[in-house]
Amino acid sequence: MLKTKVILKQVVLLSLGVFLSCTSCSNNNEPPAATVATDCDFNTLTVTSTESYAFNTPFDAQFSQSSRWNSNAEITVVNEKGELTATDNSSILEAWKLFRKQMPYNKSWEVAVDVNIPLYWNSNGGNQAQVGFGVFAGKPVASGQSSKVYECNMAAINGGMRFVQAQLVANRLGEDPIDVQFKELAQSKESARLKIQFCSSNKTLSLFIDNTIVGKGQAINANGIDNWSLTDNDVIDVGIMGFAENTTISSNKPTLDNFEYKIY
C-alpha cells in the first residue's frame, strides 16, 4: 500500500501508503497559474479521436476491475455518477478501474474526470480519516503485475485539509512514490476537474486541476526519473481510482462524472 505523509501547517497528511516529508509545499489555497511544462501546446493540436462517458450507461462496459493491485473499496454507478464506497474502516481501502481503451504512446492525449468530495463526506475516523478520487495512467504488463503508475487524485482529510496530488510510482507493489506533486486547496472546494495530459514529443505526463497545472510534467522515457521503456508501438493504461483511509463511506459519498479522453 502507498501512503504519503505531508507535514504542512502542523497538519500530518496520510495518503496512500508512502512517507514523504514536504517542506516546500505551497500554502496557497488554489494552485497558482504556471506555464505548461511540456513541449506540446494542446490548444494548437487537432483532436483525432474523443469519447465521453457520463456514467449513464452500464459501467461494466466502460471499466473493468484492475488485476494489478488489491481493491477493497468499490466504485458503483448511482444516479448517473460514479460513487466511492468503503464498508469498513480498515487502514486503507482502494478501488482501481481500468478504462476499456488504452492510450497511444506515439500520440499526445488527455483523460479527464469531474471529481466531487462533499465537505462533510463522513464523520467517523476523526482526523485520521481521509478519502480521495481521481484518474491514473499506468504501464500495461501482460501478467497484470505492472507497478509503474502516474496516480492523480483530489483528496480530503476529515474536517481538515483538502489537496490535489500527482504521484509517480516506479514500483507500487511495496515501494514509495519517487515523485509527488502536491497543492493545497481551499477547504470550501468540493468539486474540480482533474486532467492528465500526455505529450508525445517529450513523453511527459502532467496533472491539471481546473486547467491549471500541478507541478511539472514528468518524463517516462530515458530522460525521466523513471523509464517506462515503451516504444511507439506500445500503449498506456488509463482509468479511475479512489481510496478511503481509516473510515467507512456510507453517505455523502465522493463522486465522479463526465469521464473523457481526447487523442490528438
PDB file of C-alpha atoms in Angstrom:
ATOM      1  CA  MET A   1       0.000   0.000   0.000  1.00  0.00           C
ATOM      2  CA  LEU A   2       1.135   3.548  -0.657  1.00  0.00           C
ATOM      3  CA  LYS A   3       0.900   6.300   1.861  1.00  0.00           C
ATOM      4  CA  THR A   4       2.076   9.886   1.548  1.00  0.00           C
ATOM      5  CA  LYS A   5       2.832  11.824   4.689  1.00  0.00           C
ATOM      6  CA  VAL A   6       2.989  15.567   4.117  1.00  0.00           C
ATOM      7  CA  ILE A   7       3.676  17.900   7.050  1.00  0.00           C
ATOM      8  CA  LEU A   8       2.046  21.270   6.326  1.00  0.00           C
ATOM      9  CA  LYS A   9       0.787  23.932   8.721  1.00  0.00           C
ATOM     10  CA  GLN A  10       1.337  21.433  11.557  1.00  0.00           C
ATOM     11  CA  VAL A  11      -1.070  19.008   9.882  1.00  0.00           C
ATOM     12  CA  VAL A  12       0.046  15.439   9.259  1.00  0.00           C
ATOM     13  CA  LEU A  13      -1.318  14.231   5.947  1.00  0.00           C
ATOM     14  CA  LEU A  14      -1.694  10.492   5.442  1.00  0.00           C
ATOM     15  CA  SER A  15      -2.446   9.326   1.937  1.00  0.00           C
ATOM     16  CA  LEU A  16      -1.917   6.049   0.090  1.00  0.00           C
ATOM     17  CA  GLY A  17       0.937   4.371   1.836  1.00  0.00           C
ATOM     18  CA  VAL A  18       4.155   6.362   1.346  1.00  0.00           C
ATOM     19  CA  PHE A  19       6.080   8.543   3.776  1.00  0.00           C
ATOM     20  CA  LEU A  20       7.172  11.906   2.418  1.00  0.00           C
ATOM     21  CA  SER A  21       8.277  14.977   4.317  1.00  0.00           C
ATOM     22  CA  CYS A  22       7.109  18.020   2.390  1.00  0.00           C
ATOM     23  CA  THR A  23       8.958  21.179   3.376  1.00  0.00           C
ATOM     24  CA  SER A  24       8.283  23.223   0.252  1.00  0.00           C
ATOM     25  CA  CYS A  25       4.577  22.655  -0.403  1.00  0.00           C
ATOM     26  CA  SER A  26       2.588  25.710  -1.426  1.00  0.00           C
ATOM     27  CA  ASN A  27       0.426  27.341   1.227  1.00  0.00           C
ATOM     28  CA  ASN A  28      -1.880  28.859  -1.379  1.00  0.00           C
ATOM     29  CA  ASN A  29      -5.487  27.783  -1.253  1.00  0.00           C
ATOM     30  CA  GLU A  30      -5.565  27.286  -5.014  1.00  0.00           C
ATOM     31  CA  PRO A  31      -2.856  26.088  -7.408  1.00  0.00           C
ATOM     32  CA  PRO A  32      -1.085  29.134  -8.851  1.00  0.00           C
ATOM     33  CA  ALA A  33      -1.002  29.719 -12.575  1.00  0.00           C
ATOM     34  CA  ALA A  34       2.005  28.048 -14.191  1.00  0.00           C
ATOM     35  CA  THR A  35       3.416  27.556 -17.628  1.00  0.00           C
ATOM     36  CA  VAL A  36       2.740  24.184 -19.194  1.00  0.00           C
ATOM     37  CA  ALA A  37       5.785  22.021 -18.541  1.00  0.00           C
ATOM     38  CA  THR A  38       5.637  20.155 -21.827  1.00  0.00           C
ATOM     39  CA  ASP A  39       6.647  20.760 -25.420  1.00  0.00           C
ATOM     40  CA  CYS A  40       3.032  20.398 -26.539  1.00  0.00           C
ATOM     41  CA  ASP A  41       0.649  23.288 -26.986  1.00  0.00           C
ATOM     42  CA  PHE A  42      -2.605  21.361 -26.756  1.00  0.00           C
ATOM     43  CA  ASN A  43      -4.564  24.422 -27.856  1.00  0.00           C
ATOM     44  CA  THR A  44      -3.000  24.139 -31.310  1.00  0.00           C
ATOM     45  CA  LEU A  45      -3.403  20.374 -31.723  1.00  0.00           C
ATOM     46  CA  THR A  46      -6.228  18.735 -33.660  1.00  0.00           C
ATOM     47  CA  VAL A  47      -8.370  16.162 -31.893  1.00  0.00           C
ATOM     48  CA  THR A  48      -8.414  12.933 -33.925  1.00  0.00           C
ATOM     49  CA  SER A  49     -10.453  10.803 -31.517  1.00  0.00           C
ATOM     50  CA  THR A  50     -12.577  11.578 -28.478  1.00  0.00           C
ATOM     51  CA  GLU A  51     -15.230   9.949 -26.343  1.00  0.00           C
ATOM     52  CA  SER A  52     -17.002  10.810 -23.103  1.00  0.00           C
ATOM     53  CA  TYR A  53     -18.833   8.740 -20.520  1.00  0.00           C
ATOM     54  CA  ALA A  54     -21.399  10.385 -18.225  1.00  0.00           C
ATOM     55  CA  PHE A  55     -21.939   7.281 -16.066  1.00  0.00           C
ATOM     56  CA  ASN A  56     -25.362   6.948 -17.694  1.00  0.00           C
ATOM     57  CA  THR A  57     -24.808   3.599 -19.435  1.00  0.00           C
ATOM     58  CA  PRO A  58     -23.599   0.261 -17.993  1.00  0.00           C
ATOM     59  CA  PHE A  59     -20.399   0.853 -16.021  1.00  0.00           C
ATOM     60  CA  ASP A  60     -19.015  -2.617 -16.740  1.00  0.00           C
ATOM     61  CA  ALA A  61     -18.994  -1.876 -20.459  1.00  0.00           C
ATOM     62  CA  GLN A  62     -16.600   1.019 -19.847  1.00  0.00           C
ATOM     63  CA  PHE A  63     -14.420  -0.030 -16.900  1.00  0.00           C
ATOM     64  CA  SER A  64     -13.094  -3.314 -15.582  1.00  0.00           C
ATOM     65  CA  GLN A  65     -11.565  -4.288 -12.275  1.00  0.00           C
ATOM     66  CA  SER A  66      -7.796  -3.860 -12.335  1.00  0.00           C
ATOM     67  CA  SER A  67      -5.977  -7.128 -11.607  1.00  0.00           C
ATOM     68  CA  ARG A  68      -2.848  -5.089 -10.962  1.00  0.00           C
ATOM     69  CA  TRP A  69      -3.483  -4.296  -7.292  1.00  0.00           C
ATOM     70  CA  ASN A  70      -5.758  -5.415  -4.490  1.00  0.00           C
ATOM     71  CA  SER A  71      -9.008  -3.497  -4.370  1.00  0.00           C
ATOM     72  CA  ASN A  72     -11.157  -3.394  -1.244  1.00  0.00           C
ATOM     73  CA  ALA A  73     -13.296  -0.341  -1.878  1.00  0.00           C
ATOM     74  CA  GLU A  74     -15.775  -0.088  -4.747  1.00  0.00           C
ATOM     75  CA  ILE A  75     -16.952   2.319  -7.425  1.00  0.00           C
ATOM     76  CA  THR A  76     -20.572   1.914  -8.463  1.00  0.00           C
ATOM     77  CA  VAL A  77     -22.973   3.968 -10.561  1.00  0.00           C
ATOM     78  CA  VAL A  78     -25.798   5.674  -8.664  1.00  0.00           C
ATOM     79  CA  ASN A  79     -27.938   8.452 -10.145  1.00  0.00           C
ATOM     80  CA  GLU A  80     -25.636   8.730 -13.166  1.00  0.00           C
ATOM     81  CA  LYS A  81     -22.484   9.294 -11.138  1.00  0.00           C
ATOM     82  CA  GLY A  82     -19.661   7.028 -10.074  1.00  0.00           C
ATOM     83  CA  GLU A  83     -19.796   6.681  -6.278  1.00  0.00           C
ATOM     84  CA  LEU A  84     -16.944   5.629  -3.996  1.00  0.00           C
ATOM     85  CA  THR A  85     -17.976   3.218  -1.244  1.00  0.00           C
ATOM     86  CA  ALA A  86     -15.987   1.720   1.636  1.00  0.00           C
ATOM     87  CA  THR A  87     -17.719  -0.637   4.016  1.00  0.00           C
ATOM     88  CA  ASP A  88     -15.226  -0.836   6.897  1.00  0.00           C
ATOM     89  CA  ASN A  89     -12.630   1.413   8.482  1.00  0.00           C
ATOM     90  CA  SER A  90      -9.554  -0.637   7.647  1.00  0.00           C
ATOM     91  CA  SER A  91      -6.337   1.341   7.298  1.00  0.00           C
ATOM     92  CA  ILE A  92      -6.624   1.770   3.516  1.00  0.00           C
ATOM     93  CA  LEU A  93      -9.308   0.641   1.088  1.00  0.00           C
ATOM     94  CA  GLU A  94      -8.781   1.263  -2.625  1.00  0.00           C
ATOM     95  CA  ALA A  95     -10.656   0.922  -5.921  1.00  0.00           C
ATOM     96  CA  TRP A  96      -8.860   0.777  -9.286  1.00  0.00           C
ATOM     97  CA  LYS A  97     -10.816   0.550 -12.547  1.00  0.00           C
ATOM     98  CA  LEU A  98      -9.245   0.253 -15.994  1.00  0.00           C
ATOM     99  CA  PHE A  99     -10.900   2.079 -18.888  1.00  0.00           C
ATOM    100  CA  ARG A 100     -11.654  -0.204 -21.819  1.00  0.00           C
ATOM    101  CA  LYS A 101      -9.496   1.817 -24.234  1.00  0.00           C
ATOM    102  CA  GLN A 102      -5.744   2.282 -23.876  1.00  0.00           C
ATOM    103  CA  MET A 103      -3.969   5.472 -24.932  1.00  0.00           C
ATOM    104  CA  PRO A 104      -1.163   5.577 -27.555  1.00  0.00           C
ATOM    105  CA  TYR A 105       2.488   6.252 -26.711  1.00  0.00           C
ATOM    106  CA  ASN A 106       3.181   7.788 -30.123  1.00  0.00           C
ATOM    107  CA  LYS A 107       0.457  10.465 -29.910  1.00  0.00           C
ATOM    108  CA  SER A 108      -0.485  13.176 -27.442  1.00  0.00           C
ATOM    109  CA  TRP A 109      -3.665  12.638 -25.444  1.00  0.00           C
ATOM    110  CA  GLU A 110      -5.548  13.571 -22.307  1.00  0.00           C
ATOM    111  CA  VAL A 111      -8.014  11.944 -19.923  1.00  0.00           C
ATOM    112  CA  ALA A 112     -10.217  13.945 -17.559  1.00  0.00           C
ATOM    113  CA  VAL A 113     -12.967  13.490 -14.999  1.00  0.00           C
ATOM    114  CA  ASP A 114     -15.077  15.675 -12.695  1.00  0.00           C
ATOM    115  CA  VAL A 115     -14.479  14.952  -9.002  1.00  0.00           C
ATOM    116  CA  ASN A 116     -16.744  15.900  -6.112  1.00  0.00           C
ATOM    117  CA  ILE A 117     -15.849  15.323  -2.455  1.00  0.00           C
ATOM    118  CA  PRO A 118     -18.593  16.686  -0.186  1.00  0.00           C
ATOM    119  CA  LEU A 119     -17.431  18.962   2.623  1.00  0.00           C
ATOM    120  CA  TYR A 120     -18.919  16.603   5.188  1.00  0.00           C
ATOM    121  CA  TRP A 121     -18.416  13.283   3.462  1.00  0.00           C
ATOM    122  CA  ASN A 122     -18.216  11.370   6.728  1.00  0.00           C
ATOM    123  CA  SER A 123     -17.681  11.857  10.415  1.00  0.00           C
ATOM    124  CA  ASN A 124     -16.112   8.621  11.636  1.00  0.00           C
ATOM    125  CA  GLY A 125     -12.380   8.121  11.896  1.00  0.00           C
ATOM    126  CA  GLY A 126     -11.602  11.534  13.308  1.00  0.00           C
ATOM    127  CA  ASN A 127      -8.674  13.461  11.839  1.00  0.00           C
ATOM    128  CA  GLN A 128      -7.080  10.209  10.644  1.00  0.00           C
ATOM    129  CA  ALA A 129      -9.893   9.649   8.141  1.00  0.00           C
ATOM    130  CA  GLN A 130      -9.259  10.570   4.524  1.00  0.00           C
ATOM    131  CA  VAL A 131     -10.724   9.997   1.068  1.00  0.00           C
ATOM    132  CA  GLY A 132      -9.573  10.652  -2.492  1.00  0.00           C
ATOM    133  CA  PHE A 133     -10.866  10.233  -6.043  1.00  0.00           C
ATOM    134  CA  GLY A 134      -9.246  10.730  -9.441  1.00  0.00           C
ATOM    135  CA  VAL A 135      -7.569   9.310 -12.541  1.00  0.00           C
ATOM    136  CA  PHE A 136      -4.404   7.406 -13.330  1.00  0.00           C
ATOM    137  CA  ALA A 137      -2.153   6.273 -16.150  1.00  0.00           C
ATOM    138  CA  GLY A 138      -0.019   3.148 -15.971  1.00  0.00           C
ATOM    139  CA  LYS A 139       2.307   0.885 -17.896  1.00  0.00           C
ATOM    140  CA  PRO A 140       0.467  -2.278 -19.010  1.00  0.00           C
ATOM    141  CA  VAL A 141       2.023  -5.683 -18.412  1.00  0.00           C
ATOM    142  CA  ALA A 142       0.525  -8.964 -19.611  1.00  0.00           C
ATOM    143  CA  SER A 143       0.882 -10.553 -16.166  1.00  0.00           C
ATOM    144  CA  GLY A 144      -1.226  -7.815 -14.606  1.00  0.00           C
ATOM    145  CA  GLN A 145       1.562  -7.052 -12.154  1.00  0.00           C
ATOM    146  CA  SER A 146       2.763  -3.770 -13.609  1.00  0.00           C
ATOM    147  CA  SER A 147       3.527  -1.314 -10.861  1.00  0.00           C
ATOM    148  CA  LYS A 148       4.539   1.806 -12.798  1.00  0.00           C
ATOM    149  CA  VAL A 149       1.794   4.361 -12.425  1.00  0.00           C
ATOM    150  CA  TYR A 150       1.017   8.083 -12.504  1.00  0.00           C
ATOM    151  CA  GLU A 151      -1.681   8.402  -9.857  1.00  0.00           C
ATOM    152  CA  CYS A 152      -3.638  11.653  -9.566  1.00  0.00           C
ATOM    153  CA  ASN A 153      -6.395  12.478  -7.121  1.00  0.00           C
ATOM    154  CA  MET A 154      -8.255  15.172  -5.249  1.00  0.00           C
ATOM    155  CA  ALA A 155      -8.410  14.260  -1.577  1.00  0.00           C
ATOM    156  CA  ALA A 156      -9.666  15.488   1.783  1.00  0.00           C
ATOM    157  CA  ILE A 157      -8.835  14.873   5.414  1.00  0.00           C
ATOM    158  CA  ASN A 158     -11.967  14.573   7.534  1.00  0.00           C
ATOM    159  CA  GLY A 159     -12.841  18.095   8.650  1.00  0.00           C
ATOM    160  CA  GLY A 160      -9.409  19.348   7.587  1.00  0.00           C
ATOM    161  CA  MET A 161      -7.121  19.973   4.636  1.00  0.00           C
ATOM    162  CA  ARG A 162      -8.092  19.432   1.004  1.00  0.00           C
ATOM    163  CA  PHE A 163      -5.458  18.916  -1.647  1.00  0.00           C
ATOM    164  CA  VAL A 164      -4.651  17.605  -5.114  1.00  0.00           C
ATOM    165  CA  GLN A 165      -1.654  15.395  -5.841  1.00  0.00           C
ATOM    166  CA  ALA A 166       0.110  13.542  -8.626  1.00  0.00           C
ATOM    167  CA  GLN A 167       2.302  10.619  -7.605  1.00  0.00           C
ATOM    168  CA  LEU A 168       4.798   8.990  -9.963  1.00  0.00           C
ATOM    169  CA  VAL A 169       5.332   5.472  -8.668  1.00  0.00           C
ATOM    170  CA  ALA A 170       8.066   3.216 -10.035  1.00  0.00           C
ATOM    171  CA  ASN A 171       7.055   0.156  -8.013  1.00  0.00           C
ATOM    172  CA  ARG A 172       3.638   0.339  -6.458  1.00  0.00           C
ATOM    173  CA  LEU A 173       3.951  -3.212  -5.176  1.00  0.00           C
ATOM    174  CA  GLY A 174       5.572  -2.108  -1.939  1.00  0.00           C
ATOM    175  CA  GLU A 175       7.717   0.968  -2.560  1.00  0.00           C
ATOM    176  CA  ASP A 176       7.286   4.710  -2.050  1.00  0.00           C
ATOM    177  CA  PRO A 177       6.497   7.169  -4.847  1.00  0.00           C
ATOM    178  CA  ILE A 178       9.625   8.593  -6.420  1.00  0.00           C
ATOM    179  CA  ASP A 179       7.972  11.963  -7.039  1.00  0.00           C
ATOM    180  CA  VAL A 180       4.929  13.743  -5.600  1.00  0.00           C
ATOM    181  CA  GLN A 181       3.449  16.966  -6.977  1.00  0.00           C
ATOM    182  CA  PHE A 182       1.159  18.494  -4.338  1.00  0.00           C
ATOM    183  CA  LYS A 183      -1.066  21.566  -3.930  1.00  0.00           C
ATOM    184  CA  GLU A 184      -3.320  22.518  -1.048  1.00  0.00           C
ATOM    185  CA  LEU A 185      -6.870  23.601  -1.933  1.00  0.00           C
ATOM    186  CA  ALA A 186      -9.390  25.827  -0.220  1.00  0.00           C
ATOM    187  CA  GLN A 187     -11.279  23.923   2.467  1.00  0.00           C
ATOM    188  CA  SER A 188     -14.551  25.011   0.847  1.00  0.00           C
ATOM    189  CA  LYS A 189     -13.674  23.418  -2.512  1.00  0.00           C
ATOM    190  CA  GLU A 190     -15.893  20.416  -3.197  1.00  0.00           C
ATOM    191  CA  SER A 191     -15.593  19.984  -6.981  1.00  0.00           C
ATOM    192  CA  ALA A 192     -12.832  20.087  -9.581  1.00  0.00           C
ATOM    193  CA  ARG A 193     -11.973  18.695 -12.988  1.00  0.00           C
ATOM    194  CA  LEU A 194      -8.798  16.616 -12.964  1.00  0.00           C
ATOM    195  CA  LYS A 195      -6.944  16.017 -16.217  1.00  0.00           C
ATOM    196  CA  ILE A 196      -3.855  14.031 -17.146  1.00  0.00           C
ATOM    197  CA  GLN A 197      -2.113  15.198 -20.312  1.00  0.00           C
ATOM    198  CA  PHE A 198       0.489  13.135 -22.154  1.00  0.00           C
ATOM    199  CA  CYS A 199       2.815  14.998 -24.516  1.00  0.00           C
ATOM    200  CA  SER A 200       4.238  12.610 -27.111  1.00  0.00           C
ATOM    201  CA  SER A 201       7.122  14.854 -28.173  1.00  0.00           C
ATOM    202  CA  ASN A 202       8.880  14.645 -24.809  1.00  0.00           C
ATOM    203  CA  LYS A 203       6.945  11.728 -23.267  1.00  0.00           C
ATOM    204  CA  THR A 204       5.720  13.646 -20.224  1.00  0.00           C
ATOM    205  CA  LEU A 205       2.662  13.146 -18.036  1.00  0.00           C
ATOM    206  CA  SER A 206       1.179  16.221 -16.343  1.00  0.00           C
ATOM    207  CA  LEU A 207      -1.736  16.750 -13.955  1.00  0.00           C
ATOM    208  CA  PHE A 208      -4.126  19.691 -14.278  1.00  0.00           C
ATOM    209  CA  ILE A 209      -6.857  20.801 -11.901  1.00  0.00           C
ATOM    210  CA  ASP A 210      -9.436  23.093 -13.499  1.00  0.00           C
ATOM    211  CA  ASN A 211      -6.950  23.663 -16.360  1.00  0.00           C
ATOM    212  CA  THR A 212      -4.135  24.797 -14.025  1.00  0.00           C
ATOM    213  CA  ILE A 213      -1.047  22.612 -13.983  1.00  0.00           C
ATOM    214  CA  VAL A 214       0.080  20.959 -10.745  1.00  0.00           C
ATOM    215  CA  GLY A 215       3.864  20.899 -10.533  1.00  0.00           C
ATOM    216  CA  LYS A 216       5.680  19.962 -13.719  1.00  0.00           C
ATOM    217  CA  GLY A 217       5.423  17.291 -16.383  1.00  0.00           C
ATOM    218  CA  GLN A 218       7.184  14.018 -15.562  1.00  0.00           C
ATOM    219  CA  ALA A 219       9.012  12.220 -18.377  1.00  0.00           C
ATOM    220  CA  ILE A 220       8.519   8.452 -18.561  1.00  0.00           C
ATOM    221  CA  ASN A 221      11.322   7.756 -21.037  1.00  0.00           C
ATOM    222  CA  ALA A 222      15.089   7.651 -20.521  1.00  0.00           C
ATOM    223  CA  ASN A 223      15.083  11.399 -19.790  1.00  0.00           C
ATOM    224  CA  GLY A 224      12.877  10.995 -16.716  1.00  0.00           C
ATOM    225  CA  ILE A 225      13.389   9.768 -13.185  1.00  0.00           C
ATOM    226  CA  ASP A 226      11.579   6.572 -14.146  1.00  0.00           C
ATOM    227  CA  ASN A 227      11.824   4.962 -17.580  1.00  0.00           C
ATOM    228  CA  TRP A 228       8.732   3.010 -18.558  1.00  0.00           C
ATOM    229  CA  SER A 229      10.691   1.594 -21.522  1.00  0.00           C
ATOM    230  CA  LEU A 230       7.859   1.976 -24.016  1.00  0.00           C
ATOM    231  CA  THR A 231       8.132   2.180 -27.792  1.00  0.00           C
ATOM    232  CA  ASP A 232       5.921   3.913 -30.338  1.00  0.00           C
ATOM    233  CA  ASN A 233       4.055   0.625 -30.826  1.00  0.00           C
ATOM    234  CA  ASP A 234       3.068   0.487 -27.134  1.00  0.00           C
ATOM    235  CA  VAL A 235       0.010   1.808 -25.300  1.00  0.00           C
ATOM    236  CA  ILE A 236      -0.706   3.177 -21.824  1.00  0.00           C
ATOM    237  CA  ASP A 237      -3.457   2.085 -19.440  1.00  0.00           C
ATOM    238  CA  VAL A 238      -5.785   4.771 -18.088  1.00  0.00           C
ATOM    239  CA  GLY A 239      -8.585   4.602 -15.582  1.00  0.00           C
ATOM    240  CA  ILE A 240     -10.199   5.899 -12.411  1.00  0.00           C
ATOM    241  CA  MET A 241      -9.230   5.256  -8.817  1.00  0.00           C
ATOM    242  CA  GLY A 242     -10.370   6.107  -5.313  1.00  0.00           C
ATOM    243  CA  PHE A 243      -9.335   5.415  -1.744  1.00  0.00           C
ATOM    244  CA  ALA A 244     -10.715   5.592   1.776  1.00  0.00           C
ATOM    245  CA  GLU A 245      -8.418   5.575   4.785  1.00  0.00           C
ATOM    246  CA  ASN A 246      -9.485   4.839   8.358  1.00  0.00           C
ATOM    247  CA  THR A 247     -13.144   5.414   7.563  1.00  0.00           C
ATOM    248  CA  THR A 248     -16.270   3.963   6.070  1.00  0.00           C
ATOM    249  CA  ILE A 249     -18.198   5.843   3.376  1.00  0.00           C
ATOM    250  CA  SER A 250     -21.910   5.219   3.723  1.00  0.00           C
ATOM    251  CA  SER A 251     -23.409   8.636   2.940  1.00  0.00           C
ATOM    252  CA  ASN A 252     -22.411  11.910   1.252  1.00  0.00           C
ATOM    253  CA  LYS A 253     -20.176   9.833  -0.971  1.00  0.00           C
ATOM    254  CA  PRO A 254     -17.413  11.191  -3.219  1.00  0.00           C
ATOM    255  CA  THR A 255     -18.460  11.022  -6.876  1.00  0.00           C
ATOM    256  CA  LEU A 256     -17.058  11.091 -10.396  1.00  0.00           C
ATOM    257  CA  ASP A 257     -18.759  12.327 -13.555  1.00  0.00           C
ATOM    258  CA  ASN A 258     -18.030  13.130 -17.202  1.00  0.00           C
ATOM    259  CA  PHE A 259     -15.011  10.913 -17.852  1.00  0.00           C
ATOM    260  CA  GLU A 260     -13.478  11.864 -21.211  1.00  0.00           C
ATOM    261  CA  TYR A 261     -10.468  11.144 -23.369  1.00  0.00           C
ATOM    262  CA  LYS A 262      -9.036  13.036 -26.342  1.00  0.00           C
ATOM    263  CA  ILE A 263      -6.330  11.807 -28.702  1.00  0.00           C
ATOM    264  CA  TYR A 264      -4.524  14.366 -30.875  1.00  0.00           C
TER     265      TYR A 264
END
